[in-house]
Short mmCIF file of C-alpha atoms in Angstrom, two decimals:
data_model
loop_
_atom_site.label_atom_id
_atom_site.label_comp_id
_atom_site.label_asym_id
_atom_site.label_seq_id
_atom_site.Cartn_x
_atom_site.Cartn_y
_atom_site.Cartn_z
CA UNK A 1 18.72 26.90 8.96
CA UNK A 2 18.17 23.40 7.50
CA UNK A 3 19.36 20.68 9.33
CA UNK A 4 19.57 16.77 9.43
CA UNK A 5 20.17 14.75 12.34
CA UNK A 6 20.53 10.69 11.81
CA UNK A 7 20.61 9.58 15.54
CA UNK A 8 21.32 5.74 16.12
CA UNK A 9 19.97 4.77 12.92
CA UNK A 10 19.47 1.02 12.48
CA UNK A 11 17.49 -1.27 9.78
CA UNK A 12 16.84 -4.95 9.93
CA UNK A 13 15.34 -7.15 7.29
CA UNK A 14 14.12 -9.86 9.44
CA UNK A 15 16.77 -11.49 11.06
CA UNK A 16 19.40 -9.80 8.70
CA UNK A 17 21.07 -6.75 10.02
CA UNK A 18 21.88 -3.80 7.25
CA UNK A 19 23.29 -1.34 9.39
CA UNK A 20 23.00 -0.01 13.03
CA UNK A 21 24.26 2.94 14.97
CA UNK A 22 24.49 5.32 12.04
CA UNK A 23 24.76 9.13 13.01
CA UNK A 24 25.46 11.92 10.78
CA UNK A 25 24.55 15.81 11.39
CA UNK A 26 24.53 17.80 8.27
CA UNK A 27 23.60 21.57 7.73
CA UNK A 28 23.10 23.27 4.22
CA UNK A 29 26.56 24.02 2.85
CA UNK A 30 27.77 20.51 4.18
CA UNK A 31 27.84 17.08 2.64
CA UNK A 32 28.27 13.82 3.49
CA UNK A 33 29.34 10.46 1.53
CA UNK A 34 27.67 6.89 2.22
CA UNK A 35 30.30 4.55 0.82
CA UNK A 36 30.47 0.80 1.55
CA UNK A 37 30.51 -2.44 -0.56
CA UNK A 38 27.39 -3.62 -2.41
CA UNK A 39 24.60 -4.74 -0.41
CA UNK A 40 25.68 -2.78 2.69
CA UNK A 41 22.74 -0.83 2.51
CA UNK A 42 23.52 2.61 0.82
CA UNK A 43 20.27 2.98 -1.12
CA UNK A 44 18.40 1.79 2.00
CA UNK A 45 19.86 4.27 3.86
CA UNK A 46 18.78 6.84 1.50
CA UNK A 47 15.45 5.78 1.35
CA UNK A 48 15.47 6.14 5.47
CA UNK A 49 16.53 9.68 4.93
CA UNK A 50 13.86 10.25 2.30
CA UNK A 51 11.14 9.19 4.81
CA UNK A 52 10.07 6.37 2.61
CA UNK A 53 10.75 3.59 4.76
CA UNK A 54 10.77 3.11 8.22
CA UNK A 55 13.94 2.11 10.43
CA UNK A 56 14.12 -0.69 13.17
CA UNK A 57 15.59 1.57 15.66
CA UNK A 58 16.76 4.97 15.35
CA UNK A 59 15.71 8.48 13.94
CA UNK A 60 16.09 10.89 10.60
CA UNK A 61 15.08 14.58 11.75
CA UNK A 62 14.90 17.35 9.43
CA UNK A 63 14.61 20.83 11.10
CA UNK A 64 14.52 24.65 10.45
CA UNK A 65 15.59 27.01 12.79
CA UNK A 66 15.11 24.12 15.61
CA UNK A 67 11.59 23.12 14.45
CA UNK A 68 10.87 19.82 13.15
CA UNK A 69 9.82 19.22 9.34
CA UNK A 70 7.37 16.77 8.74
CA UNK A 71 7.66 14.91 5.40
CA UNK A 72 5.85 17.11 3.11
CA UNK A 73 8.05 19.96 4.81
CA UNK A 74 11.15 18.45 3.76
CA UNK A 75 10.02 16.61 0.94
CA UNK A 76 9.73 19.73 -1.34
CA UNK A 77 13.38 21.00 -0.62
CA UNK A 78 14.41 17.60 -1.85
CA UNK A 79 15.84 15.89 -5.10
CA UNK A 80 17.12 12.52 -5.92
CA UNK A 81 19.06 11.39 -8.78
CA UNK A 82 19.43 7.42 -8.71
CA UNK A 83 19.96 4.77 -11.47
CA UNK A 84 16.73 2.98 -9.42
CA UNK A 85 14.70 5.85 -10.54
CA UNK A 86 12.86 6.49 -13.74
CA UNK A 87 11.42 9.34 -15.82
CA UNK A 88 8.33 8.95 -18.33
CA UNK A 89 9.32 7.21 -21.27
CA UNK A 90 6.00 7.98 -23.05
CA UNK A 91 6.92 11.89 -22.65
CA UNK A 92 9.52 14.15 -24.30
CA UNK A 93 12.17 15.62 -22.03
CA UNK A 94 10.48 18.92 -22.51
CA UNK A 95 7.19 17.36 -21.01
CA UNK A 96 8.93 15.38 -18.01
CA UNK A 97 10.64 18.41 -17.14
CA UNK A 98 7.46 20.29 -17.02
CA UNK A 99 5.43 17.91 -15.25
CA UNK A 100 7.65 17.50 -12.51
CA UNK A 101 8.22 21.25 -11.94
CA UNK A 102 4.32 21.84 -12.26
CA UNK A 103 3.27 19.05 -9.42
CA UNK A 104 6.15 20.70 -7.33
CA UNK A 105 4.05 23.88 -7.87
CA UNK A 106 6.17 25.95 -10.04
CA UNK A 107 5.44 26.85 -13.78
CA UNK A 108 8.79 26.69 -15.74
CA UNK A 109 9.71 28.95 -19.28
CA UNK A 110 11.22 27.03 -22.29
CA UNK A 111 14.17 29.33 -21.78
CA UNK A 112 14.52 27.74 -17.70
CA UNK A 113 14.17 23.96 -19.48
CA UNK A 114 16.40 24.84 -22.32
CA UNK A 115 19.13 26.10 -19.86
CA UNK A 116 19.14 23.27 -17.51
CA UNK A 117 19.31 21.03 -20.67
CA UNK A 118 22.01 22.62 -21.85
CA UNK A 119 24.11 22.07 -18.47
CA UNK A 120 23.38 18.17 -18.58
CA UNK A 121 24.28 18.17 -22.21
CA UNK A 122 21.05 17.59 -23.71
CA UNK A 123 20.85 20.92 -25.37
CA UNK A 124 18.40 20.39 -28.53
CA UNK A 125 17.23 16.74 -27.10
CA UNK A 126 14.14 18.32 -25.28
CA UNK A 127 11.75 17.54 -27.85
CA UNK A 128 12.81 13.98 -28.02
CA UNK A 129 10.88 11.25 -26.46
CA UNK A 130 12.66 9.83 -23.22
CA UNK A 131 12.17 6.26 -24.15
CA UNK A 132 14.36 6.88 -27.19
CA UNK A 133 16.90 8.34 -24.71
CA UNK A 134 20.04 6.09 -23.96
CA UNK A 135 20.68 5.09 -20.10
CA UNK A 136 23.16 7.91 -19.77
CA UNK A 137 21.10 10.39 -21.48
CA UNK A 138 17.99 9.59 -19.07
CA UNK A 139 20.60 9.91 -16.07
CA UNK A 140 21.26 13.19 -17.57
CA UNK A 141 17.78 14.18 -17.60
CA UNK A 142 17.23 13.02 -13.95
CA UNK A 143 19.75 15.80 -13.10
CA UNK A 144 18.09 18.26 -15.08
CA UNK A 145 14.78 17.53 -13.20
CA UNK A 146 16.63 17.72 -10.09
CA UNK A 147 18.50 21.12 -11.11
CA UNK A 148 15.06 22.74 -12.31
CA UNK A 149 13.94 21.91 -8.35
CA UNK A 150 17.16 23.60 -7.42
CA UNK A 151 17.05 21.55 -4.12
CA UNK A 152 18.35 22.36 -0.55
CA UNK A 153 18.34 18.62 0.39
CA UNK A 154 20.03 17.06 -2.55
CA UNK A 155 20.69 13.17 -2.65
CA UNK A 156 22.59 11.46 -4.97
CA UNK A 157 22.71 7.67 -5.22
CA UNK A 158 25.68 6.44 -7.52
CA UNK A 159 26.40 9.85 -9.11
CA UNK A 160 28.38 8.97 -12.17
CA UNK A 161 26.10 5.32 -13.49
CA UNK A 162 25.62 4.89 -16.89
CA UNK A 163 27.40 8.40 -17.77
CA UNK A 164 30.68 8.25 -20.07
CA UNK A 165 33.28 10.64 -19.08
CA UNK A 166 31.61 14.18 -20.46
CA UNK A 167 28.67 13.27 -18.24
CA UNK A 168 30.73 12.28 -15.25
CA UNK A 169 32.58 15.94 -15.67
CA UNK A 170 29.17 17.58 -15.91
CA UNK A 171 27.97 15.27 -12.75
CA UNK A 172 31.12 16.27 -10.60
CA UNK A 173 30.84 19.78 -11.65
CA UNK A 174 26.88 19.80 -10.74
CA UNK A 175 27.81 18.46 -7.41
CA UNK A 176 30.98 20.77 -6.42
CA UNK A 177 28.01 23.76 -7.12
CA UNK A 178 25.11 22.20 -5.11
CA UNK A 179 27.85 21.65 -2.23
CA UNK A 180 28.18 25.02 -1.47
CA UNK A 181 24.33 25.87 -1.13
CA UNK A 182 22.32 22.70 -0.21
CA UNK A 183 22.79 19.75 2.07
CA UNK A 184 24.58 17.07 0.04
CA UNK A 185 24.59 13.31 0.48
CA UNK A 186 26.06 11.32 -2.19
CA UNK A 187 26.10 7.41 -2.07
CA UNK A 188 28.94 5.99 -3.93
CA UNK A 189 32.07 4.20 -4.06
CA UNK A 190 34.10 6.24 -6.66
CA UNK A 191 36.82 7.88 -5.33
CA UNK A 192 36.47 10.80 -7.09
CA UNK A 193 33.14 11.40 -5.99
CA UNK A 194 33.08 10.68 -2.26
CA UNK A 195 36.30 12.57 -1.99
CA UNK A 196 34.16 15.41 -3.09
CA UNK A 197 31.81 15.42 0.32
CA UNK A 198 32.89 16.55 3.56
CA UNK A 199 31.94 13.95 5.74
CA UNK A 200 31.80 10.32 5.20
CA UNK A 201 29.60 7.65 6.61
CA UNK A 202 31.09 4.01 6.16
CA UNK A 203 28.56 1.20 5.98
CA UNK A 204 29.41 -2.59 6.07
CA UNK A 205 32.49 -2.20 7.64
CA UNK B 1 15.69 28.73 -10.51
CA UNK B 2 12.50 30.16 -9.34
CA UNK B 3 9.30 29.99 -11.65
CA UNK B 4 6.10 31.20 -10.90
CA UNK B 5 4.02 29.09 -8.90
CA UNK B 6 0.99 27.31 -9.67
CA UNK B 7 -2.31 26.23 -7.77
CA UNK B 8 -3.09 23.12 -6.10
CA UNK B 9 -5.88 22.46 -8.75
CA UNK B 10 -3.30 22.73 -11.39
CA UNK B 11 -0.96 20.43 -9.89
CA UNK B 12 -3.47 17.69 -9.96
CA UNK B 13 -4.55 18.40 -13.43
CA UNK B 14 -1.21 17.97 -14.13
CA UNK B 15 -1.17 14.47 -12.66
CA UNK B 16 -4.50 13.74 -14.79
CA UNK B 17 -2.82 15.57 -18.02
CA UNK B 18 0.49 13.31 -17.58
CA UNK B 19 -1.83 9.99 -17.48
CA UNK B 20 -3.81 10.87 -20.31
CA UNK B 21 -0.71 12.04 -22.62
CA UNK B 22 0.97 8.72 -21.60
CA UNK B 23 -2.24 6.88 -22.22
CA UNK B 24 -2.96 8.15 -25.68
CA UNK B 25 0.83 7.12 -26.43
CA UNK B 26 0.81 4.02 -25.29
CA UNK B 27 -2.92 2.27 -24.87
CA UNK B 28 -1.81 0.95 -21.92
CA UNK B 29 -5.03 0.73 -19.83
CA UNK B 30 -7.58 1.39 -22.58
CA UNK B 31 -7.15 -1.10 -24.78
CA UNK B 32 -7.47 -3.84 -22.20
CA UNK B 33 -10.81 -2.56 -20.81
CA UNK B 34 -12.46 -1.89 -24.25
CA UNK B 35 -11.31 -5.20 -25.56
CA UNK B 36 -12.67 -6.99 -22.51
CA UNK B 37 -15.85 -4.85 -22.58
CA UNK B 38 -16.59 -5.87 -26.14
CA UNK B 39 -15.76 -9.44 -26.17
CA UNK B 40 -18.19 -9.80 -23.05
CA UNK B 41 -21.15 -8.05 -24.71
CA UNK B 42 -20.54 -9.95 -27.84
CA UNK B 43 -20.59 -13.03 -25.86
CA UNK B 44 -23.67 -12.67 -24.06
CA UNK B 45 -25.37 -11.01 -27.08
CA UNK B 46 -24.51 -14.17 -28.60
CA UNK B 47 -25.77 -16.55 -26.13
CA UNK B 48 -29.19 -14.84 -25.46
CA UNK B 49 -29.72 -14.94 -29.21
CA UNK B 50 -33.45 -13.88 -29.31
CA UNK B 51 -34.59 -13.95 -25.79
CA UNK B 52 -35.41 -11.09 -24.03
CA UNK B 53 -34.60 -11.54 -20.64
CA UNK B 54 -36.33 -9.33 -17.88
CA UNK B 55 -34.92 -6.03 -16.74
CA UNK B 56 -33.31 -7.48 -13.40
CA UNK B 57 -31.23 -9.51 -15.20
CA UNK B 58 -30.18 -6.94 -17.83
CA UNK B 59 -29.21 -4.56 -15.03
CA UNK B 60 -26.82 -7.17 -13.35
CA UNK B 61 -25.40 -8.07 -16.66
CA UNK B 62 -25.03 -4.37 -17.50
CA UNK B 63 -23.04 -3.91 -14.17
CA UNK B 64 -20.85 -7.06 -14.36
CA UNK B 65 -19.71 -6.00 -17.46
CA UNK B 66 -18.79 -2.49 -16.43
CA UNK B 67 -17.33 -4.19 -13.33
CA UNK B 68 -14.94 -6.56 -14.87
CA UNK B 69 -13.83 -3.96 -17.69
CA UNK B 70 -12.72 -1.84 -15.04
CA UNK B 71 -10.79 -4.47 -13.09
CA UNK B 72 -9.29 -5.26 -15.92
CA UNK B 73 -7.99 -1.44 -16.74
CA UNK B 74 -8.27 0.89 -13.50
CA UNK B 75 -5.78 -0.73 -11.53
CA UNK B 76 -3.20 0.58 -14.04
CA UNK B 77 -2.63 4.22 -12.90
CA UNK B 78 -0.23 2.92 -9.79
CA UNK B 79 0.69 -0.41 -11.33
CA UNK B 80 2.45 1.50 -14.17
CA UNK B 81 4.23 3.79 -11.95
CA UNK B 82 5.57 0.95 -9.61
CA UNK B 83 6.47 -1.12 -12.45
CA UNK B 84 8.13 1.72 -14.35
CA UNK B 85 9.80 2.62 -11.76
CA UNK B 86 8.78 6.42 -11.87
CA UNK B 87 6.63 6.09 -8.54
CA UNK B 88 9.78 6.94 -6.37
CA UNK B 89 10.36 10.34 -8.05
CA UNK B 90 6.72 11.24 -8.08
CA UNK B 91 6.67 10.50 -4.17
CA UNK B 92 9.20 13.18 -3.62
CA UNK B 93 7.92 15.41 -6.44
CA UNK B 94 4.73 16.49 -4.72
CA UNK B 95 1.71 15.59 -2.08
CA UNK B 96 0.15 12.51 -1.92
CA UNK B 97 -3.40 13.77 -2.34
CA UNK B 98 -2.52 15.63 -5.41
CA UNK B 99 -1.58 12.29 -6.93
CA UNK B 100 -4.65 10.40 -5.53
CA UNK B 101 -7.06 13.31 -6.90
CA UNK B 102 -4.84 13.28 -10.10
CA UNK B 103 -5.28 9.44 -10.88
CA UNK B 104 -9.03 9.25 -9.31
CA UNK B 105 -10.15 11.72 -12.00
CA UNK B 106 -8.32 9.84 -14.75
CA UNK B 107 -9.84 6.95 -13.78
CA UNK B 108 -13.28 8.78 -13.71
CA UNK B 109 -12.46 10.11 -17.38
CA UNK B 110 -11.56 6.33 -18.21
CA UNK B 111 -15.11 5.10 -16.67
CA UNK B 112 -16.67 7.36 -18.43
CA UNK B 113 -15.19 6.89 -21.75
CA UNK B 114 -15.78 3.38 -21.38
CA UNK B 115 -19.53 3.92 -20.43
CA UNK B 116 -19.91 6.05 -23.29
CA UNK B 117 -18.89 3.38 -25.34
CA UNK B 118 -20.76 0.32 -23.50
CA UNK B 119 -24.03 1.84 -23.24
CA UNK B 120 -25.10 2.17 -26.46
CA UNK B 121 -23.49 -1.03 -27.55
CA UNK B 122 -25.43 -2.67 -24.86
CA UNK B 123 -28.84 -1.16 -26.11
CA UNK B 124 -27.72 -2.28 -29.92
CA UNK B 125 -26.42 -5.53 -28.90
CA UNK B 126 -28.72 -6.72 -26.16
CA UNK B 127 -32.01 -4.66 -27.48
CA UNK B 128 -32.92 -3.21 -24.10
CA UNK B 129 -33.22 0.44 -23.59
CA UNK B 130 -33.55 2.30 -20.19
CA UNK B 131 -37.30 3.54 -20.10
CA UNK B 132 -36.48 6.11 -17.54
CA UNK B 133 -33.00 7.89 -18.66
CA UNK B 134 -33.20 10.36 -15.85
CA UNK B 135 -32.51 7.53 -13.25
CA UNK B 136 -30.64 5.42 -15.59
CA UNK B 137 -27.91 8.14 -15.91
CA UNK B 138 -27.92 9.29 -12.22
CA UNK B 139 -27.24 5.59 -11.36
CA UNK B 140 -24.48 5.22 -13.85
CA UNK B 141 -22.64 8.77 -12.99
CA UNK B 142 -22.73 7.79 -9.36
CA UNK B 143 -21.92 4.15 -10.12
CA UNK B 144 -18.74 5.09 -11.76
CA UNK B 145 -17.61 7.81 -9.17
CA UNK B 146 -17.78 5.23 -6.39
CA UNK B 147 -16.22 2.49 -8.88
CA UNK B 148 -13.42 4.84 -9.50
CA UNK B 149 -12.82 5.70 -5.94
CA UNK B 150 -12.92 2.54 -4.63
CA UNK B 151 -10.67 1.30 -7.53
CA UNK B 152 -8.00 4.17 -7.12
CA UNK B 153 -7.13 3.86 -3.33
CA UNK B 154 -7.24 -0.07 -4.18
CA UNK B 155 -4.53 -0.23 -6.85
CA UNK B 156 -2.53 2.05 -4.90
CA UNK B 157 -2.83 -0.44 -2.29
CA UNK B 158 -1.88 -3.50 -4.59
CA UNK B 159 0.80 -1.94 -6.88
CA UNK B 160 3.80 -3.01 -4.85
CA UNK B 161 2.39 -6.90 -4.53
CA UNK B 162 3.57 -9.36 -6.93
CA UNK B 163 0.42 -10.98 -7.98
CA UNK B 164 -1.41 -7.52 -8.69
CA UNK B 165 -3.96 -8.51 -11.07
CA UNK B 166 -5.70 -11.18 -8.85
CA UNK B 167 -5.42 -9.19 -5.76
CA UNK B 168 -6.93 -5.87 -7.20
CA UNK B 169 -10.26 -8.18 -7.89
CA UNK B 170 -10.17 -10.04 -4.77
CA UNK B 171 -9.83 -6.97 -2.83
CA UNK B 172 -12.27 -4.82 -5.16
CA UNK B 173 -15.30 -7.14 -4.91
CA UNK B 174 -16.16 -6.85 -1.16
CA UNK B 175 -15.51 -3.26 -1.19
CA UNK B 176 -17.93 -2.93 -4.11
CA UNK B 177 -20.36 -5.07 -3.47
CA UNK B 178 -22.50 -2.62 -1.69
CA UNK B 179 -21.92 -0.09 -4.33
CA UNK B 180 -23.01 -2.76 -6.96
CA UNK B 181 -26.12 -3.80 -5.36
CA UNK B 182 -27.02 -0.30 -4.85
CA UNK B 183 -26.31 0.49 -8.82
CA UNK B 184 -27.93 -2.76 -9.97
CA UNK B 185 -31.13 -2.07 -8.05
CA UNK B 186 -31.35 1.63 -9.61
CA UNK B 187 -30.57 0.51 -13.16
CA UNK B 188 -33.34 -2.30 -12.77
CA UNK B 189 -35.98 0.57 -11.86
CA UNK B 190 -34.55 2.71 -14.94
CA UNK B 191 -34.99 -0.88 -17.50
CA UNK B 192 -38.25 -1.06 -15.81
CA UNK B 193 -39.76 2.41 -16.25
CA UNK B 194 -39.81 3.15 -12.74
CA UNK B 195 -39.30 6.85 -11.30
CA UNK B 196 -36.86 8.84 -8.64
CA UNK B 197 -39.53 7.69 -5.72
CA UNK B 198 -38.38 4.03 -6.55
CA UNK B 199 -34.79 4.58 -5.90
CA UNK B 200 -34.22 7.05 -2.98
CA UNK B 201 -33.20 4.76 -0.67
CA UNK B 202 -30.72 3.38 -3.12
CA UNK B 203 -29.66 7.00 -4.49
CA UNK B 204 -29.18 7.68 -0.63
CA UNK B 205 -26.60 4.61 -0.26
CA UNK B 206 -25.10 5.56 -3.47
CA UNK B 207 -24.06 9.32 -2.46
CA UNK B 208 -23.24 7.70 0.67
CA UNK B 209 -20.80 5.30 -0.27
CA UNK B 210 -19.03 7.73 -2.75
CA UNK B 211 -18.80 10.42 0.01
CA UNK B 212 -17.40 7.70 2.50
CA UNK B 213 -15.30 5.96 -0.17
CA UNK B 214 -13.22 9.47 -1.25
CA UNK B 215 -13.09 10.54 2.55
CA UNK B 216 -11.44 7.15 3.37
CA UNK B 217 -9.37 7.10 0.53
CA UNK B 218 -8.15 10.86 1.52
CA UNK B 219 -7.48 9.88 4.96
CA UNK B 220 -5.16 6.63 3.86
CA UNK B 221 -3.68 7.21 0.78
CA UNK B 222 -0.81 9.08 2.19
CA UNK B 223 0.43 5.88 4.28
CA UNK B 224 -0.58 3.79 1.38
CA UNK B 225 1.34 5.82 -1.28
CA UNK B 226 4.40 6.70 1.03
CA UNK B 227 5.61 3.15 2.25
#
């Protein structure tokens, strides 16, 4: 069973404390919401969980059946959706999906790609260049990339950023489905979203 | 949503193919590299006029043009990932070494295109022809591999800095100096009509440089790329 343990985690930027004493334990089928005002360190905490930044103190451990996983061990089972993450504008929607699946080690069929694009409300737009997508469409495509990976660890920063009402409903549907079969972490201040999570991690308060 | 698995080499080639496709559509690096090479060649050709400098000077000029043209474009492989915000998802999507080798092959292809264009122009505009093509080409191939190997890891290092362009050249110069000295020596021999016996030391140095540079890059890349 895949497990995340965050133990007494602290992050300082120079003399400025971002957060400290963060503790969290999650397994597959469990979810947590990181909540807090702007600048409280929600995205920083996500980066620490992803292993893309060093903590000042404490540690983040992913393990499976008691055995600690290294970066590549959990990275290949992790997906992130965030407004700070971009896809390739010079490639089409299909090319982006095919590229991210392929570098992850999987060849995907057109049917699979069409299926995820339909799920996120981008059916029929796969041949368009991502550079021509609206911000909301780009956000939907990030969910399509994540869904195609079928992650066991799903991190979502500001889940409904840049999305219209229909997009928000799609995303909440995805979150409800993924919380059953993945280790889900949301970083959000939207009540309707953090209420979907089973645990809370309050920052900046 | 399971799909059939692909090999490690296919992942590397997917990174290279993605960069080639994006480059063809945006002309991000190739335009700056080719324009720099063309302008420099033309200026040198006009400055030299009817003079016919010796092979030592011509060999140095050839590699100076190649070095600075490469500096103007090879760093883009990582800089554009950071600037466009695509580096984050790439870090989570595959192993660091897949990215490194994918980018290395792309830079090597870019240098090959540059070399294929520069060599005939250099011969036409500066009126110099290698007397020993085999020596010239082996120096060019090994020099391009070393140049691509060193600049790919340095590009990954400078991609997060604020003054990327200046830092890239400043960091690259001392690291590439041994390579440049060896390839200039080999090119001198090629322009002067010497044979393989005259370049054995330079050849050993070049091969050793290429092996060391790629090995060190492989060892360091994960750390550089993730943090």
